[in-house]
Structure formats: C-alpha cells, structure tokens
mmCIF file of C-alpha atoms in Angstrom:
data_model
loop_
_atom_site.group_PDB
_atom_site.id
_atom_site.type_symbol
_atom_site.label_atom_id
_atom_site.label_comp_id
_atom_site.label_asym_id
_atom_site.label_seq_id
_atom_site.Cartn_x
_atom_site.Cartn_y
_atom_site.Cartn_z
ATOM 1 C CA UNK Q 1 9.373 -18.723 -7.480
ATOM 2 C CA UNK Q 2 10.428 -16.725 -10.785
ATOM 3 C CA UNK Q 3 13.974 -15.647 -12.332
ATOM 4 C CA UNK Q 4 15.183 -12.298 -12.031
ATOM 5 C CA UNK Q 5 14.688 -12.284 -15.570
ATOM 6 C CA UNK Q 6 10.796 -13.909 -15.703
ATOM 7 C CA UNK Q 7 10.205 -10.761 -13.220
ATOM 8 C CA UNK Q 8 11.813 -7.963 -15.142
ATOM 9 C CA UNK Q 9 10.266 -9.316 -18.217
ATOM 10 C CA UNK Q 10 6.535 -9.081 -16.335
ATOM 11 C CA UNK Q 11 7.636 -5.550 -14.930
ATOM 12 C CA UNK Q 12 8.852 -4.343 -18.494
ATOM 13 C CA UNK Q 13 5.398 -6.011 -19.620
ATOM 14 C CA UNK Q 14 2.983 -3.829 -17.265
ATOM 15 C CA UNK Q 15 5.464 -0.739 -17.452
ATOM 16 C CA UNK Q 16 4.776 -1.068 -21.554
ATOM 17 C CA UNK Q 17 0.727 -2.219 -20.733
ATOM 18 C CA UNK Q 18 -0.600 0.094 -18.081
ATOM 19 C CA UNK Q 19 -2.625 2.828 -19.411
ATOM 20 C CA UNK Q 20 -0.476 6.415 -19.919
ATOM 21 C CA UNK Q 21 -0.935 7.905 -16.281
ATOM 22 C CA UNK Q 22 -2.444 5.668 -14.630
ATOM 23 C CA UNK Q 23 0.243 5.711 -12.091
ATOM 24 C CA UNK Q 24 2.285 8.629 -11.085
ATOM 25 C CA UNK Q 25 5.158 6.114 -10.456
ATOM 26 C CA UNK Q 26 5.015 2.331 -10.534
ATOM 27 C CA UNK Q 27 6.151 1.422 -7.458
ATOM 28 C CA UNK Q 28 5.733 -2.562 -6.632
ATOM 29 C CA UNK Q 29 5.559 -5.302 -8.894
ATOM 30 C CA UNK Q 30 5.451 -8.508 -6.466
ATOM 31 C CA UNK Q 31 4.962 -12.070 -7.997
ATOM 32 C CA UNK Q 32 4.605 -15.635 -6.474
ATOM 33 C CA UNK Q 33 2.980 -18.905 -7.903
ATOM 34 C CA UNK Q 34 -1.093 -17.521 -7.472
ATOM 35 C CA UNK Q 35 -0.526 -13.669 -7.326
ATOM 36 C CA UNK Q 36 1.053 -10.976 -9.425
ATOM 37 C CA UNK Q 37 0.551 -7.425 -6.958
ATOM 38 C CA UNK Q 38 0.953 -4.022 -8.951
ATOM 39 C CA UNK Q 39 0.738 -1.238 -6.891
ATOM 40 C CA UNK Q 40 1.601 2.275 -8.196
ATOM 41 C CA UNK Q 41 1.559 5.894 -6.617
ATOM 42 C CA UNK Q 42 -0.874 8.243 -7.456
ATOM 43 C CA UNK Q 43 -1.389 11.872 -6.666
ATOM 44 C CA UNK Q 44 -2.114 12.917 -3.087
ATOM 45 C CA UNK Q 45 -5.364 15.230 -2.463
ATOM 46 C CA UNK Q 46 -5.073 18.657 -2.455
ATOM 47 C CA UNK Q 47 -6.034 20.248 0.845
ATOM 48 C CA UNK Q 48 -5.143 23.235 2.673
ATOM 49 C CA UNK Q 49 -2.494 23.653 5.551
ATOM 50 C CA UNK Q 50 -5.216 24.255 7.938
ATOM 51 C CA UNK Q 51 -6.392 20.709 7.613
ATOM 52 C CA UNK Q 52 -7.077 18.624 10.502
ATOM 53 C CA UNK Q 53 -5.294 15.102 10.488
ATOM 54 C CA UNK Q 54 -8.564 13.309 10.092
ATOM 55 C CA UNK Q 55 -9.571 15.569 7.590
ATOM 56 C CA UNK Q 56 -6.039 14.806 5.789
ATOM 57 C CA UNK Q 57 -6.995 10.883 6.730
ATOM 58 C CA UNK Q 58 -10.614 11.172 5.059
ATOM 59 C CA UNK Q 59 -8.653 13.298 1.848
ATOM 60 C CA UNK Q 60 -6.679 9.967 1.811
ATOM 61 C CA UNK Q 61 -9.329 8.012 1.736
ATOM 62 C CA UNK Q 62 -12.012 9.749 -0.279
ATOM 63 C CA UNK Q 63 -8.586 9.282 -3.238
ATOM 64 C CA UNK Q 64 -8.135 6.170 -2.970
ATOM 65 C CA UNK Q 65 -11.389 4.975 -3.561
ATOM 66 C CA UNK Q 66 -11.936 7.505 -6.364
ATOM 67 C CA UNK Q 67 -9.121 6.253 -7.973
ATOM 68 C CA UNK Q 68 -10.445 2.742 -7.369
ATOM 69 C CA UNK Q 69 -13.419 3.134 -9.101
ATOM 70 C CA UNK Q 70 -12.478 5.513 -12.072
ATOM 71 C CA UNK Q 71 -9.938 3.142 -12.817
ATOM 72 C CA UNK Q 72 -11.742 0.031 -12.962
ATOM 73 C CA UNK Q 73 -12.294 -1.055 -16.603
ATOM 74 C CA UNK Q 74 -8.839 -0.647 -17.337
ATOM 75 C CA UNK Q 75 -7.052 -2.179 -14.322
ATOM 76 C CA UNK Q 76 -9.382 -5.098 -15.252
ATOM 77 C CA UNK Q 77 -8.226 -5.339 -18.472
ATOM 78 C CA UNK Q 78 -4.609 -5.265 -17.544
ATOM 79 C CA UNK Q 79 -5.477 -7.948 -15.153
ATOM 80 C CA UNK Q 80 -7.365 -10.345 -18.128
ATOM 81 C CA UNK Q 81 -4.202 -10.081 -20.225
ATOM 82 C CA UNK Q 82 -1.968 -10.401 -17.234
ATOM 83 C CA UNK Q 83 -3.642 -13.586 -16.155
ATOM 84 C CA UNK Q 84 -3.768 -15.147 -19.275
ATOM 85 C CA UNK Q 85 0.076 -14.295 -19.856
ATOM 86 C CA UNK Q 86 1.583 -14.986 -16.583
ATOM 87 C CA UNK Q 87 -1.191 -17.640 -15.469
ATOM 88 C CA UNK Q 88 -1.438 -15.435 -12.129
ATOM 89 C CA UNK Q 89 -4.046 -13.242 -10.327
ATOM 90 C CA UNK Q 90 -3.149 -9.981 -10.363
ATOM 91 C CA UNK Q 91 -3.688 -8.033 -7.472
ATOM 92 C CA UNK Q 92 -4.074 -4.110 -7.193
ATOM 93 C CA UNK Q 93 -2.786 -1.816 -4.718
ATOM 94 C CA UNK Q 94 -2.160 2.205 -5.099
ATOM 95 C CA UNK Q 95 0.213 4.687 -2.405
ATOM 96 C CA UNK Q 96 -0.816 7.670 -1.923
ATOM 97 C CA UNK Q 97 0.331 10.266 0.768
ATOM 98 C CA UNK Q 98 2.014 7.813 2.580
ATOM 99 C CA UNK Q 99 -0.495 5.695 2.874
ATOM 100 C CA UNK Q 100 -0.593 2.079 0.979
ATOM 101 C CA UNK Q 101 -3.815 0.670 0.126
ATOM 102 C CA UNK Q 102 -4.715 -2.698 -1.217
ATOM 103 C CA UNK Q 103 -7.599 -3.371 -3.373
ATOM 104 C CA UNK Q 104 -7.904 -6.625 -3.956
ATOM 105 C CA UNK Q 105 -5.259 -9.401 -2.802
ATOM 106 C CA UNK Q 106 -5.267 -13.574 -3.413
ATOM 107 C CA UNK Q 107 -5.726 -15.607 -0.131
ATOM 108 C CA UNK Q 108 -4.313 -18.777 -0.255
ATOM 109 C CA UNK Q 109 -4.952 -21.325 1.883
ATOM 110 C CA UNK Q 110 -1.523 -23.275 3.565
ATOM 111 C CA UNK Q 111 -2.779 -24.845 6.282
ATOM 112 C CA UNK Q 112 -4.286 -21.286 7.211
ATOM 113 C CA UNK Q 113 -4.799 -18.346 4.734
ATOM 114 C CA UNK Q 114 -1.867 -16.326 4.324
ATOM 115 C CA UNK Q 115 -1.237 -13.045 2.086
ATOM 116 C CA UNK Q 116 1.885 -13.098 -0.446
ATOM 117 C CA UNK Q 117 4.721 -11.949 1.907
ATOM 118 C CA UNK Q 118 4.255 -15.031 4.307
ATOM 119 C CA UNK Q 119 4.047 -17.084 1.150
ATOM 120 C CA UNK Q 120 7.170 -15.813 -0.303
ATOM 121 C CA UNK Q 121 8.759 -16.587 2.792
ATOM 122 C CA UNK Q 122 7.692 -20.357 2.068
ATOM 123 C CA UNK Q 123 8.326 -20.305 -0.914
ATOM 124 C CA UNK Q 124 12.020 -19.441 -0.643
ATOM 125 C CA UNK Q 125 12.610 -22.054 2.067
ATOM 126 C CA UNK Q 126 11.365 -24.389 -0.768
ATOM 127 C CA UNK Q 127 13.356 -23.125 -3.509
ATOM 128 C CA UNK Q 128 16.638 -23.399 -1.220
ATOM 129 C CA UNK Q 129 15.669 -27.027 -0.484
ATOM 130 C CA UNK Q 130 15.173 -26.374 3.147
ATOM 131 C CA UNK Q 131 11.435 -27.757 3.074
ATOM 132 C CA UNK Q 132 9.953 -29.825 0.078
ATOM 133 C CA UNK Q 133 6.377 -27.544 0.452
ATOM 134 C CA UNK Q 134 4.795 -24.801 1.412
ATOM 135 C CA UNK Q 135 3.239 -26.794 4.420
ATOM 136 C CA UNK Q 136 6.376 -28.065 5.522
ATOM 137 C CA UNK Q 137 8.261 -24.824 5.071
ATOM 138 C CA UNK Q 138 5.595 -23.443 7.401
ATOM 139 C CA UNK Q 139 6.342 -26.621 9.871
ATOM 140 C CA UNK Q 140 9.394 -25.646 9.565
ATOM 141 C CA UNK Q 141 8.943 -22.217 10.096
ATOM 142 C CA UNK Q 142 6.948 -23.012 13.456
ATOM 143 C CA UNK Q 143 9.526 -25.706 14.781
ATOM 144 C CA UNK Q 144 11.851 -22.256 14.003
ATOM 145 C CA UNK Q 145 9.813 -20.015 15.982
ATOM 146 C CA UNK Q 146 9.180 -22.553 18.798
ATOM 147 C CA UNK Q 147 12.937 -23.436 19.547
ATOM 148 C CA UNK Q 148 14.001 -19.762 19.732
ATOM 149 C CA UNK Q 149 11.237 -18.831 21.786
ATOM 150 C CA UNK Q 150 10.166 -21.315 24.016
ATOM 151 C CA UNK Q 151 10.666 -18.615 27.265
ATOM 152 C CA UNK Q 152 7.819 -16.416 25.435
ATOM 153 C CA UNK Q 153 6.052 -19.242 24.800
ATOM 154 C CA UNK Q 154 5.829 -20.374 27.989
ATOM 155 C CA UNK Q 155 4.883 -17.624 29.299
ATOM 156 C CA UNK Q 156 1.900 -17.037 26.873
ATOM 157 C CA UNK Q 157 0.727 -20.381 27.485
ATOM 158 C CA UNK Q 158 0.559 -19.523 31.424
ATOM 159 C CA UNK Q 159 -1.239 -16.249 30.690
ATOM 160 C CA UNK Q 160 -3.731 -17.976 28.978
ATOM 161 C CA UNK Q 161 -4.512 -20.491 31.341
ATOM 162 C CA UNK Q 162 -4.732 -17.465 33.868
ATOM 163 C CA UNK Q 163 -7.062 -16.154 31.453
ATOM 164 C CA UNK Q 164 -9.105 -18.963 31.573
ATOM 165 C CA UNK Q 165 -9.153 -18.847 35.420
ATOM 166 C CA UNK Q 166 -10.444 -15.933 35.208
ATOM 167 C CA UNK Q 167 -13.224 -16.531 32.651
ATOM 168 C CA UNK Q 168 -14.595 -19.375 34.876
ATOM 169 C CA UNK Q 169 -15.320 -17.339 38.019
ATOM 170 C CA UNK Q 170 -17.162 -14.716 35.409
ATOM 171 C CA UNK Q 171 -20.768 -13.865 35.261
ATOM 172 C CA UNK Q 172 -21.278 -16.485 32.386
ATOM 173 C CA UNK Q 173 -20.367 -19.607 34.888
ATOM 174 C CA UNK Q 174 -22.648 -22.498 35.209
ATOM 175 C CA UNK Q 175 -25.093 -21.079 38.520
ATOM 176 C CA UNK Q 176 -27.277 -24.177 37.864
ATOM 177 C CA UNK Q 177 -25.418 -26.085 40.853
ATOM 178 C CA UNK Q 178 -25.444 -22.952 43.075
ATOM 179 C CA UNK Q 179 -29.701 -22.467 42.478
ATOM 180 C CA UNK Q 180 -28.892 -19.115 41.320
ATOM 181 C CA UNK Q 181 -30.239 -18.307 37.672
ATOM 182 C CA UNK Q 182 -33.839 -18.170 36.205
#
C-alpha cells in the first residue's frame, strides 16, 4: 500500500503530466503494488432527444473507443514515464455519460486472478497485520465468508448436487449399458 502523501504526490504528478484536455475532469487515480488506474471523464456524444436508448448505448460506445484510439500515443507516453517513476502499470479507464469503461487493467494472479479492488481489499488486511500476504488475507477472507454464511452455503452446495442429479438422467448419460446409442 502507499501514503496519503505517495498518492497525492502521483495524482499532483499526472494532474501536472496529462496532456491539456485530455480529460474533461480527472476523476480516479487508484494505486496498489502492480497497478496505477487513471480514469478521467470525457465529453458525452451529442445526439438528439429523439434518440433511442440503444442508439444513446451505441453513441456511448462509438466515444469511447474514439477516444481510445485518438488518444493512444499520448496515454502511452504518460504510461512509459509513469512506470518508470512509480515502478507500476498504469491502467486506463475513461466515464462518459454515465457509463465507465476500462481499457486496459493488470490481472494479477493470487491464487486466482483478481482486478485491483479485490486486491486492495488484501492488501489492507496485510497492512493492518490481520494476514501476513495476499494469499492468506484471501484465506482469510474465505474462512470470513464461510463462517458468516454457512446457511447459504449449504444450501448452494445442495443445489448443486441437485444439479448434478439432474445432469445424469440427461440426454448425454452413458446409454452404452442400456444398448441404446450408435
């Protein structure tokens, strides 16, 4: 995890470094150990009052990913200095009309791949001292989930062995013993 004052130094950083109007507004500036995610607002389309939702939807769309690509070379260059200064990956992310879209994001593997918000969780518990690791904070996270539902749980478990029933009197059974088949 970073300071307060490590994360309004990197904000101050790509408030100072982003191109003039690039953004409307930066809005998020998220950091953990691998990522960095900047995601700013940018202008919504344009389109009459007559519009359709899915024409609003495909308006949304057809923005984001023009933004996307006319903003390429210098998002990547933020990113190169970024990287090299923060020793992070800088992810990209843009909201526009209510919508938030993510370009690119890290993956990390823990176990199982899991986006920054589910890492930050594990990272806190680590930082408080209530897990040593990212893996155990996630054990600990489970045990967590598992004594405070274990009703739900239970239940789940029986629905899926009902589901499995199920799946073994289907069409895709073994009819070998029965002489059915080709």
């Amino acid at each position: 995890m970073i300071t307060s004052e490590q994360r309004e130094a990197l904000r101050g950083w790509l408030a100072g470094r982003l191109p003039e109007g690039l953004f409307e507004a930066l809005v998020d500036v998220t950091v953990d150990r691998e990522e960095i995610t900047v995601v700013g607002r940018i202008p919504a389309p344009a389109v009459g009052a007559e519009a359709s939702a899915v024409e609003r939807e495909a308006a949304l769309d057809g923005r984001i990913a023009e933004f996307r690509e006319r903003t390429r070379e210098d998002r990547v260059a933020v990113a190169r200095e970024a990287e090299h200064r923060f020793g992070r990956k800088v992810s990209w992310g843009v909201e526009c009309g209510g919508r938030r879209a993510m370009y690119t994001t890290v993956s990390v593997p823990v176990m199982t791949r899991l986006r920054q918000p589910e890492r930050q969780v594990l990272d806190t518990l680590v930082a408080g001292g209530v897990a040593r690791s990212r893996s155990e904070a996630l054990a600990w996270c489970v045990r967590l989930v598992l004594g405070n539902t274990d009703t739900w749980l239970g239940d789940l478990r029986d629905s899926l062995e009902h589901v499995q029933r199920v799946r073994a009197q289907g069409p895709d059974r073994d009819t070998s013993a029965s002489g059915g088949g080709d």
